[in-house]
Coordinates of C-alpha atoms and ligand atoms in Angstrom, one line a residue:
X93 CA 34.2 -129.4 213.8
X94 CA 34.4 -128.1 210.6
X95 CA 37.0 -129.3 207.7
X96 CA 40.1 -127.5 207.0
X97 CA 40.2 -126.5 203.3
X98 CA 44.0 -126.8 201.2
X99 CA 44.6 -125.5 197.7
X100 CA 47.1 -125.8 195.5
X101 CA 48.6 -124.0 192.7
X102 CA 47.8 -125.1 189.2
X103 CA 50.6 -125.0 186.4
X104 CA 50.5 -126.5 182.8
X105 CA 47.7 -128.4 183.1
X106 CA 48.6 -129.9 187.1
X107 CA 47.1 -128.8 190.0
X108 CA 51.0 -128.8 192.9
X109 CA 51.9 -127.4 196.1
X110 CA 54.6 -124.5 196.2
X111 CA 58.2 -125.6 194.8
X112 CA 58.9 -125.1 198.3
X113 CA 56.1 -126.6 200.0
X114 CA 55.1 -123.5 201.4
X115 CA 51.2 -122.4 202.7
X116 CA 49.4 -120.0 204.7
X117 CA 46.3 -119.5 206.5
X118 CA 43.1 -118.5 206.1
X119 CA 40.6 -117.4 209.3
X120 CA 37.1 -116.7 209.7
X121 CA 36.6 -112.9 209.7
X122 CA 33.5 -113.3 211.8
X123 CA 35.8 -115.4 214.4
X124 CA 39.3 -114.8 213.6
X125 CA 40.9 -117.6 215.6
X126 CA 38.9 -120.5 213.7
X127 CA 41.5 -121.5 211.1
X128 CA 39.6 -122.3 207.3
X129 CA 42.4 -123.8 205.3
X130 CA 45.9 -123.0 203.8
X131 CA 46.6 -121.8 200.2
X132 CA 49.9 -122.3 198.5
X133 CA 52.6 -119.8 199.0
X134 CA 53.7 -120.0 195.6
X135 CA 57.0 -119.0 195.2
X136 CA 59.3 -116.8 192.3
X137 CA 60.2 -121.0 190.4
X138 CA 56.6 -121.4 190.3
X139 CA 56.2 -117.9 188.5
X140 CA 58.7 -118.6 185.8
X141 CA 57.5 -122.7 185.5
X142 CA 53.7 -120.9 185.2
X143 CA 54.2 -117.7 182.9
X144 CA 56.3 -120.7 180.6
X145 CA 53.5 -123.1 180.7
X146 CA 51.1 -120.0 179.4
X147 CA 53.4 -118.7 176.8
X148 CA 53.8 -122.2 175.5
X149 CA 50.0 -123.0 175.4
X150 CA 49.3 -119.5 173.7
X151 CA 50.1 -120.6 170.0
X152 CA 47.5 -123.5 169.6
X153 CA 45.2 -121.5 172.0
X154 CA 45.2 -118.3 169.9
X155 CA 44.7 -120.5 166.5
X156 CA 41.2 -121.8 167.7
X157 CA 38.6 -120.2 166.0
X158 CA 36.6 -118.0 168.1
X159 CA 33.1 -120.7 167.9
X160 CA 35.3 -123.6 169.7
X161 CA 36.7 -121.1 172.4
X162 CA 33.2 -120.0 172.9
X163 CA 32.0 -123.9 173.1
X164 CA 34.7 -124.3 176.0
X165 CA 33.9 -120.9 178.1
X166 CA 30.3 -122.1 177.5
X167 CA 31.2 -126.1 178.7
X168 CA 33.0 -124.1 181.8
X169 CA 30.0 -122.2 182.4
X170 CA 27.6 -125.1 183.3
X171 CA 30.6 -127.2 185.1
X172 CA 30.8 -124.2 187.8
X173 CA 27.4 -124.1 188.5
X174 CA 25.4 -127.2 187.3
X175 CA 26.6 -129.5 190.6
X176 CA 24.7 -127.7 193.2
X177 CA 25.7 -130.1 196.0
X178 CA 29.5 -128.1 194.6
X179 CA 27.9 -124.8 194.4
X180 CA 26.9 -125.0 197.9
X181 CA 30.1 -126.3 199.3
X182 CA 31.6 -123.7 198.0
X183 CA 29.6 -120.7 198.8
X184 CA 29.8 -122.1 202.2
X185 CA 33.3 -122.0 202.4
X186 CA 33.4 -119.0 200.7
X187 CA 31.5 -117.3 203.1
X188 CA 33.5 -118.9 205.7
X189 CA 37.1 -117.4 205.0
X190 CA 35.4 -113.6 203.4
X191 CA 32.7 -112.7 205.9
X192 CA 30.2 -112.0 203.2
X193 CA 26.4 -113.3 203.4
X194 CA 25.5 -117.2 201.8
X195 CA 23.0 -115.1 199.1
X196 CA 25.6 -112.7 197.9
X197 CA 28.5 -115.7 197.2
X198 CA 25.9 -117.7 195.5
X199 CA 25.1 -114.3 193.9
X200 CA 29.3 -114.1 192.6
X201 CA 28.9 -117.9 191.7
X202 CA 26.0 -117.4 189.7
X203 CA 27.7 -114.3 187.6
X204 CA 30.7 -115.6 187.4
X205 CA 28.8 -118.8 185.0
X206 CA 27.1 -116.1 183.6
X207 CA 30.0 -113.5 182.0
X208 CA 31.5 -117.2 180.7
X209 CA 28.1 -117.3 178.2
X210 CA 28.3 -113.8 177.7
X211 CA 32.0 -113.2 176.4
X212 CA 31.2 -116.7 174.0
X213 CA 28.4 -115.2 172.7
X214 CA 30.5 -112.1 171.5
X215 CA 31.8 -115.0 169.0
X216 CA 30.0 -113.2 165.5
X217 CA 30.9 -110.3 166.5
X218 CA 35.1 -110.9 167.6
X219 CA 35.2 -112.5 164.3
X220 CA 34.9 -110.1 161.7
X221 CA 36.9 -108.1 160.0
X222 CA 36.5 -104.9 158.9
X223 CA 37.8 -103.6 155.1
X224 CA 38.4 -100.5 154.3
X225 CA 38.6 -99.9 150.6
X226 CA 39.9 -96.9 149.3
X227 CA 42.2 -95.9 146.8
X228 CA 45.9 -96.3 147.1
X229 CA 45.1 -98.9 149.3
X230 CA 42.7 -101.5 150.5
X231 CA 43.1 -102.0 153.8
X232 CA 41.5 -105.5 156.2
X233 CA 41.7 -103.9 160.2
X234 CA 42.2 -107.0 161.9
X235 CA 43.0 -108.0 165.8
X236 CA 45.4 -110.2 167.2
X237 CA 45.5 -111.3 170.9
X238 CA 48.1 -109.9 173.3
X239 CA 49.7 -113.2 174.5
X240 CA 49.8 -114.5 178.1
X241 CA 48.1 -111.8 180.6
X242 CA 48.3 -111.5 184.2
X243 CA 45.2 -111.3 185.7
X244 CA 45.3 -109.7 189.4
X245 CA 41.7 -109.8 191.5
X246 CA 41.1 -108.2 194.9
X247 CA 39.5 -110.1 198.3
X248 CA 36.4 -107.9 198.5
X249 CA 34.3 -109.8 195.3
X250 CA 37.3 -112.0 193.5
X251 CA 34.6 -114.3 191.5
X252 CA 32.7 -111.4 190.0
X253 CA 35.5 -109.4 189.1
X254 CA 37.3 -112.5 187.8
X255 CA 33.7 -112.7 186.1
X256 CA 35.0 -109.3 184.3
X257 CA 38.4 -110.5 182.9
X258 CA 38.9 -114.0 182.9
X259 CA 36.4 -115.5 180.3
X260 CA 37.4 -112.0 177.7
X261 CA 40.6 -112.7 178.3
X262 CA 40.3 -116.7 177.0
X263 CA 37.7 -115.7 174.6
X264 CA 40.1 -113.1 173.3
X265 CA 42.4 -115.5 172.3
X266 CA 45.1 -115.3 175.2
X267 CA 46.5 -117.4 177.8
X268 CA 46.2 -116.3 181.7
X269 CA 48.0 -116.4 184.9
X270 CA 45.5 -115.5 187.3
X271 CA 46.7 -114.3 191.1
X272 CA 44.0 -114.1 193.6
X273 CA 44.4 -111.7 196.6
X274 CA 45.5 -113.4 199.9
X275 CA 43.0 -112.4 201.8
X276 CA 40.5 -114.7 199.9
X277 CA 42.0 -117.5 198.2
X278 CA 40.3 -120.9 199.2
X279 CA 36.6 -120.8 197.5
X280 CA 37.9 -118.9 194.7
X281 CA 40.8 -121.0 194.1
X282 CA 39.2 -123.9 193.7
X283 CA 36.6 -122.5 191.1
X284 CA 39.6 -121.4 189.1
X285 CA 41.1 -124.6 189.9
X286 CA 37.5 -126.5 188.3
X287 CA 38.0 -124.0 185.0
X288 CA 41.7 -124.6 184.6
X289 CA 40.9 -128.4 184.6
X290 CA 38.4 -128.3 181.7
X291 CA 40.9 -126.2 179.1
X292 CA 44.1 -127.1 177.6
X293 CA 47.2 -127.3 179.7
X294 CA 48.8 -123.8 180.5
X295 CA 45.8 -121.8 179.1
X296 CA 44.6 -121.4 182.8
X297 CA 47.7 -121.1 185.2
X298 CA 47.4 -120.1 189.4
X299 CA 49.2 -118.8 191.2
X300 CA 48.6 -117.7 195.1
X301 CA 50.9 -116.9 197.5
X302 CA 52.5 -113.1 199.4
X303 CA 51.5 -110.5 196.6
X304 CA 55.3 -108.6 198.2
X305 CA 56.8 -112.2 197.5
X306 CA 55.5 -113.1 193.6
X307 CA 53.6 -110.2 193.0
X308 CA 56.4 -108.1 191.3
X309 CA 57.7 -111.3 189.4
X310 CA 54.8 -111.7 187.9
X311 CA 53.6 -108.2 186.5
X312 CA 57.1 -107.4 185.6
X313 CA 58.1 -111.2 183.6
X314 CA 58.7 -110.2 180.1
X315 CA 56.7 -112.9 179.0
X316 CA 53.3 -111.3 180.5
X317 CA 52.5 -109.3 177.2
X318 CA 49.2 -107.5 179.3
X319 CA 48.1 -106.8 182.8
X320 CA 44.6 -107.0 184.4
X321 CA 44.5 -105.5 188.2
X322 CA 41.7 -104.8 190.2
X323 CA 42.8 -103.4 193.4
X324 CA 43.7 -100.1 195.4
X325 CA 44.9 -97.3 194.0
X326 CA 48.3 -97.5 195.5
X327 CA 48.8 -100.9 194.2
X328 CA 47.5 -99.9 190.9
X329 CA 50.3 -97.6 190.5
X330 CA 53.1 -99.9 191.8
X331 CA 51.6 -102.3 189.0
X332 CA 51.7 -99.7 186.7
X333 CA 55.2 -99.2 186.8
X334 CA 56.3 -102.3 187.2
X335 CA 55.2 -103.0 184.1
X336 CA 56.7 -99.6 182.6
X337 CA 59.6 -101.8 182.4
X338 CA 58.6 -104.2 179.7
X339 CA 56.3 -101.6 177.8
X340 CA 53.3 -103.9 179.4
X341 CA 49.9 -102.5 178.7
X342 CA 47.7 -102.4 181.5
X343 CA 43.8 -102.2 182.5
X344 CA 43.8 -100.8 186.0
X345 CA 40.3 -100.7 187.8
X346 CA 40.8 -99.2 190.7
X347 CA 38.6 -97.5 194.0
X348 CA 35.4 -95.7 193.7
X349 CA 34.0 -92.4 196.0
X350 CA 30.7 -92.6 193.7
X351 CA 28.5 -90.1 194.1
X352 CA 24.4 -91.2 194.4
X353 CA 22.1 -87.3 193.4
X354 CA 18.2 -87.6 194.6
X355 CA 17.1 -85.0 193.2
X356 CA 13.6 -83.2 194.2
X357 CA 11.5 -85.2 192.2
X358 CA 12.4 -88.5 193.4
X359 CA 10.2 -91.8 193.6
X360 CA 11.1 -93.0 197.3
X361 CA 8.5 -95.3 196.8
X362 CA 8.0 -99.2 197.1
X363 CA 11.5 -100.9 197.4
X364 CA 13.5 -97.3 197.4
X365 CA 14.9 -97.3 200.4
X366 CA 16.1 -100.9 199.8
X367 CA 17.6 -100.1 196.7
X368 CA 19.4 -97.5 197.9
X369 CA 20.2 -99.6 201.0
X370 CA 21.9 -102.3 198.9
X371 CA 23.8 -99.6 196.4
X372 CA 25.6 -98.7 199.7
X373 CA 25.7 -101.8 202.3
X374 CA 26.0 -104.7 200.2
X375 CA 28.6 -107.0 200.9
X376 CA 29.2 -105.0 204.3
X377 CA 30.0 -102.3 201.5
X378 CA 33.4 -103.6 200.2
X379 CA 32.5 -102.8 196.5
X380 CA 34.5 -100.8 194.6
X381 CA 30.9 -99.0 192.7
X382 CA 29.1 -99.3 195.8
X383 CA 27.1 -96.1 196.7
X384 CA 30.2 -93.8 199.2
X385 CA 28.4 -90.4 198.8
X386 CA 24.7 -89.0 199.1
X387 CA 23.4 -86.5 198.1
X388 CA 20.2 -85.6 198.8
X389 CA 17.7 -81.6 197.6
X390 CA 17.1 -80.2 201.0
X391 CA 13.6 -80.7 200.2
X392 CA 13.6 -84.6 200.8
X393 CA 16.8 -84.7 203.2
X394 CA 14.9 -85.7 205.8
X395 CA 12.5 -88.1 204.1
X396 CA 15.6 -89.8 203.1
X397 CA 17.3 -89.8 206.1
X398 CA 14.4 -91.2 207.7
X399 CA 13.9 -94.0 205.1
X400 CA 17.7 -95.3 205.4
X401 CA 17.5 -95.2 209.0
X402 CA 14.7 -97.4 209.2
X403 CA 16.5 -99.7 206.6
X404 CA 19.8 -99.8 208.1
X405 CA 17.8 -100.6 211.7
X406 CA 15.8 -103.6 210.4
X407 CA 19.5 -105.1 209.4
X408 CA 21.0 -108.3 211.4
X409 CA 24.4 -108.3 211.5
X410 CA 26.3 -111.6 212.6
X411 CA 27.9 -114.7 210.8
X412 CA 27.4 -114.8 207.0
X413 CA 26.6 -118.8 207.4
X414 CA 23.6 -117.9 209.4
X415 CA 19.9 -117.6 207.3
X416 CA 18.6 -114.5 209.4
X417 CA 22.5 -112.3 208.8
X418 CA 21.6 -109.8 206.3
X419 CA 25.2 -108.6 207.1
X420 CA 28.5 -110.4 207.7
X421 CA 31.9 -108.5 209.0
X422 CA 34.2 -106.6 207.0
X423 CA 36.6 -109.3 205.6
X424 CA 40.1 -107.7 207.6
X425 CA 41.5 -105.9 210.4
X426 CA 43.0 -103.2 207.6
X427 CA 40.4 -102.5 205.9
X428 CA 38.1 -102.4 209.2
X429 CA 40.4 -100.0 210.8
X430 CA 40.1 -97.2 207.6
X431 CA 36.4 -97.4 208.0
X432 CA 36.2 -97.2 212.1
X433 CA 39.1 -94.1 212.0
X434 CA 36.3 -92.4 209.5
X435 CA 33.3 -92.7 212.1
X436 CA 36.0 -91.5 214.4
X437 CA 37.5 -88.7 212.8
X438 CA 33.2 -87.5 212.4
X439 CA 32.0 -88.0 215.5
X440 CA 35.5 -86.1 216.6
X441 CA 34.2 -83.6 214.7
X442 CA 30.8 -83.4 216.7
X443 CA 29.0 -85.0 213.4
X444 CA 25.8 -86.8 214.2
X445 CA 26.5 -90.2 213.2
X446 CA 23.9 -92.9 213.4
X447 CA 25.4 -97.2 214.1
X448 CA 22.3 -99.2 213.4
X449 CA 21.5 -103.0 212.7
X450 CA 20.5 -105.3 215.3
X451 CA 23.3 -107.5 216.9
X452 CA 22.3 -110.9 217.6
X453 CA 25.4 -111.7 218.9
X454 CA 27.3 -109.3 220.9
X455 CA 30.1 -111.8 221.8
X456 CA 30.9 -112.9 218.1
X457 CA 30.5 -109.2 217.2
X458 CA 33.2 -108.2 219.7
X459 CA 35.3 -110.7 218.6
X460 CA 34.9 -110.7 214.7
X461 CA 36.1 -107.6 212.1
X462 CA 32.0 -106.1 212.4
X463 CA 31.2 -103.0 212.1
X464 CA 27.3 -102.2 212.3
X465 CA 26.1 -100.2 209.4
X466 CA 26.4 -96.7 209.9
X467 CA 25.2 -92.8 208.7
X468 CA 26.7 -89.7 209.0
X469 CA 24.4 -87.2 208.8
X470 CA 24.1 -83.7 206.8
X471 CA 27.8 -84.6 206.9
X472 CA 30.8 -82.0 206.4
X473 CA 32.5 -82.4 202.9
X474 CA 36.3 -81.8 204.3
X475 CA 35.1 -85.2 206.3
X476 CA 37.7 -87.9 205.1
X477 CA 34.2 -90.5 204.9
X478 CA 33.4 -88.0 202.3
X479 CA 37.0 -87.0 200.5
X480 CA 38.1 -91.0 200.5
X481 CA 36.6 -94.5 200.0
X482 CA 35.3 -95.5 202.7
X483 CA 35.1 -99.6 201.3
X484 CA 32.8 -100.4 204.3
X485 CA 29.8 -99.8 205.4
X486 CA 29.2 -96.4 206.5
X487 CA 27.0 -93.8 204.1
X488 CA 27.4 -89.9 204.5
X489 CA 24.6 -88.3 203.4
X490 CA 24.8 -84.4 202.6
X491 CA 21.9 -81.7 201.3
X492 CA 22.1 -79.9 198.0
X493 CA 20.1 -76.8 196.7
X494 CA 20.2 -76.7 193.1
X495 CA 21.0 -79.6 190.8
X496 CA 23.8 -77.4 189.4
X497 CA 25.8 -77.7 193.0
X498 CA 24.5 -81.2 193.5
X499 CA 26.9 -82.2 190.4
X500 CA 30.1 -79.8 191.5
X501 CA 29.9 -81.5 194.7
X502 CA 29.8 -85.1 192.6
X503 CA 32.7 -84.2 190.5
X504 CA 34.6 -82.3 192.9
X505 CA 36.1 -86.3 193.7
X506 CA 39.7 -87.9 192.6
X507 CA 37.7 -91.2 191.5
X508 CA 35.5 -91.2 188.5
X509 CA 34.3 -95.0 188.6
X510 CA 30.3 -95.3 188.7
X511 CA 27.6 -92.8 189.9
X512 CA 23.7 -92.2 189.9
X513 CA 20.7 -89.8 189.8
X514 CA 17.5 -90.6 191.3
X515 CA 14.6 -89.3 190.0
X516 CA 11.2 -89.9 188.0
X517 CA 12.0 -87.4 185.3
X518 CA 14.2 -90.1 183.4
X519 CA 15.8 -87.8 180.7
X520 CA 16.0 -85.2 183.5
X521 CA 18.3 -88.1 184.6
X522 CA 19.9 -89.6 182.0
X523 CA 20.8 -85.7 181.3
X524 CA 22.6 -85.2 184.8
X525 CA 24.3 -88.4 184.5
X526 CA 25.6 -87.5 181.0
X527 CA 27.7 -84.4 183.1
X528 CA 28.9 -86.7 186.0
X529 CA 32.5 -88.0 185.4
X530 CA 32.2 -91.2 185.8
X531 CA 32.7 -95.1 183.7
X532 CA 29.3 -95.8 184.7
X533 CA 26.0 -94.3 185.4
X534 CA 22.7 -95.4 186.9
X535 CA 19.6 -94.5 187.1
X536 CA 17.3 -95.0 190.2
X537 CA 19.8 -97.8 191.5
X538 CA 23.2 -98.1 191.8
X539 CA 25.6 -101.6 191.9
X540 CA 26.3 -104.6 190.9
X541 CA 22.6 -106.1 191.7
X542 CA 22.0 -103.4 188.9
X543 CA 24.9 -104.1 186.6
X544 CA 24.4 -107.1 183.7
X545 CA 28.4 -106.5 182.1
X546 CA 27.1 -105.6 178.9
X547 CA 28.7 -102.3 178.8
X548 CA 32.0 -101.2 179.5
X549 CA 33.2 -101.0 182.8
X550 CA 36.0 -99.1 184.4
X551 CA 36.7 -95.9 185.6
X552 CA 37.9 -91.7 185.0
X553 CA 40.3 -90.0 187.1
X554 CA 42.2 -92.5 189.9
X555 CA 39.6 -95.0 189.3
X556 CA 41.7 -96.5 186.2
X557 CA 42.5 -97.2 182.7
X558 CA 40.6 -99.2 180.5
X559 CA 37.2 -101.1 180.8
X560 CA 36.5 -104.3 181.7
X561 CA 33.0 -106.4 181.0
X562 CA 31.4 -105.9 177.2
X563 CA 32.6 -107.1 174.3
X564 CA 34.8 -103.8 174.6
X565 CA 36.2 -105.9 177.2
X566 CA 36.7 -109.0 175.6
X567 CA 39.3 -106.6 172.7
X568 CA 41.5 -105.2 174.9
X569 CA 43.2 -108.0 175.2
X570 CA 43.7 -107.7 171.4
X571 CA 45.6 -105.6 169.2
X572 CA 44.5 -104.2 166.4
X573 CA 46.9 -105.4 163.2
X574 CA 46.1 -103.6 159.6
X575 CA 46.6 -105.5 156.8
X576 CA 46.7 -103.7 153.7
X577 CA 47.7 -104.4 149.9
X578 CA 46.9 -102.9 146.4
X579 CA 43.2 -102.0 145.6
X580 CA 41.4 -105.2 144.5
X581 CA 44.5 -107.6 145.7
X582 CA 42.7 -108.5 149.1
X583 CA 39.8 -109.9 147.2
Ligands
NAP277 P1 45.3 -104.0 196.9 O1 45.9 -104.2 198.2 O2 45.3 -103.8 195.7 O3 45.4 -105.4 196.2 C1 44.4 -106.0 195.1 C2 45.8 -107.1 194.6 O4 46.9 -106.9 194.4 C3 45.3 -108.2 195.1 O5 45.1 -109.7 195.3 C4 47.1 -108.6 196.1 O6 47.4 -109.2 196.2 C5 47.8 -107.3 194.8 N1 49.2 -107.3 194.9 C6 49.4 -106.4 196.1 N2 50.8 -105.8 195.6 C7 51.3 -106.6 194.5 C8 52.1 -106.7 193.4 N3 53.0 -105.8 193.8 N4 52.2 -106.8 192.3 C9 51.3 -108.0 192.2 N5 50.3 -107.6 192.6 C10 50.0 -106.9 193.5 O7 43.5 -104.0 197.2 P2 42.8 -105.3 197.8 O8 42.7 -104.5 199.3 O9 42.6 -106.1 197.8 O10 41.3 -104.6 197.1 C11 40.4 -103.6 197.6 C12 40.8 -102.3 197.0 O11 40.2 -102.8 195.5 C13 39.7 -100.9 196.9 O12 40.1 -100.0 196.7 C14 38.5 -100.9 195.9 O13 37.3 -100.2 195.6 C15 39.3 -101.2 194.8 N6 38.6 -102.3 193.8 C16 38.3 -102.0 192.7 C17 37.4 -102.7 191.6 C18 37.3 -102.1 190.1 O14 36.6 -102.8 190.0 N7 37.4 -100.6 190.2 C19 36.8 -103.6 191.9 C20 36.8 -103.9 193.2 C21 37.8 -103.7 194.4 P3 46.9 -109.6 197.8 O15 45.9 -109.3 198.7 O16 47.6 -111.1 198.0 O17 48.1 -108.9 198.5
MG278 MG1 33.3 -91.7 200.3

């Protein structure tokens, strides 16, 4: 019998139960009858307390120098990554509540630590003001933090996505109220507690609970000066409307339907198929910037299908805690249905659908939210698996004849998050990548294993507004402030 995990809210420096004592349950997606733990179900009263605490902590936190805040972020990074026993226990809990395999859970935890260090390293650059000396005035162009930032993260990569916004918000001088997703709240919340405990009271506050109960109260709170949301288009649209009430600026990182273009001259030797596989199927395909549509030059089409078929068929689908498992279940029944409906539609339209991978425990597979890794070969471009975001382990493959045709198909989409070009001619690949409507493009790779957080990340079109990560990801949590005086007056 494994322990039942319990997590609390964190407000003004104190771990606490919800004001009415409420909790909700989280179950294991590999065996949904197994209770993994209970998280506090925050109330409107808790939201109010968290906002007041964050607002009260802001003057002192924002008055610290970048070097001082950077030192604290470095200490936080060490604290969340150095205790190997704690990291292992947290990783196992996260795999049980989320489904993803242990190796990927560890990757998330280490990523979060790395982003704290990375944000701290921007300190010197952030501290430099620009001065324009030109009649009739000299102008210092400086920036100031915004105040209380509301940070909302989805269930799919909660810790890595926190790494795209939490250290940046803190480095910029903001205090924060964080809302993790109800679908993976236990281990992420424990890690957040560890972070919050190391900072002055009120700097990091944590609210778990039902979005329908507390979501709008967080986003629309008059003390919130910035909203940074990662999640779906529908909720993103709603968040933007609620934030509009107080003219609160938003960053929205929404869905993606990333195209990958395999050119005639692509080098598919070595681990190329393993990279293509991970691009699309890592975390059971539940990644906003996973490869979601693969366009292949007709001369290489059969080779790519065969290479990917072999790669997918070698995967072991099962409980993410088992060392032999390479693909866990999907996180929840709702997302599983989106994917199985898309596969059923493709089958119903007479398309060639290959459901691959090994299933050592069919009973477990039948119980849990599992879907084997699947290819839709020569997919009809009107299928929903091509037009929409699948966010699960199914990849459509489509042939093209010319580069222009491939580009037109890649750009004929409502989303513009990431993309990739696969070619042995890197100049040609970069030239093509520049013409893809996407906020981020990879050459001969795709997805989180090829992203280091140095470049700004985000999307065009319905993939969202604004950019997380990098120096720009810190600056978004600030506003420009110009200070002007007669020539020579400001020194
Ligand atoms: P979601 O349903 O939009 O939820 C995202 C977050 O918003 C969750 O924490 C959710 O809480 C919360 N939320 C819901 N209603 C809210 C409200 N009224 N006010 C404030 N918060 C509210 O998305 P998801 O299903 O968790 O995640 C999958 C989607 O996220 C996919 O479309 C994926 O592409 C996208 N995504 C994008 C990126 C990116 O960087 N562009 C990264 C990862 C995922 P509850 O879960 O508690 O309801
Ligand atoms: Mg799609």
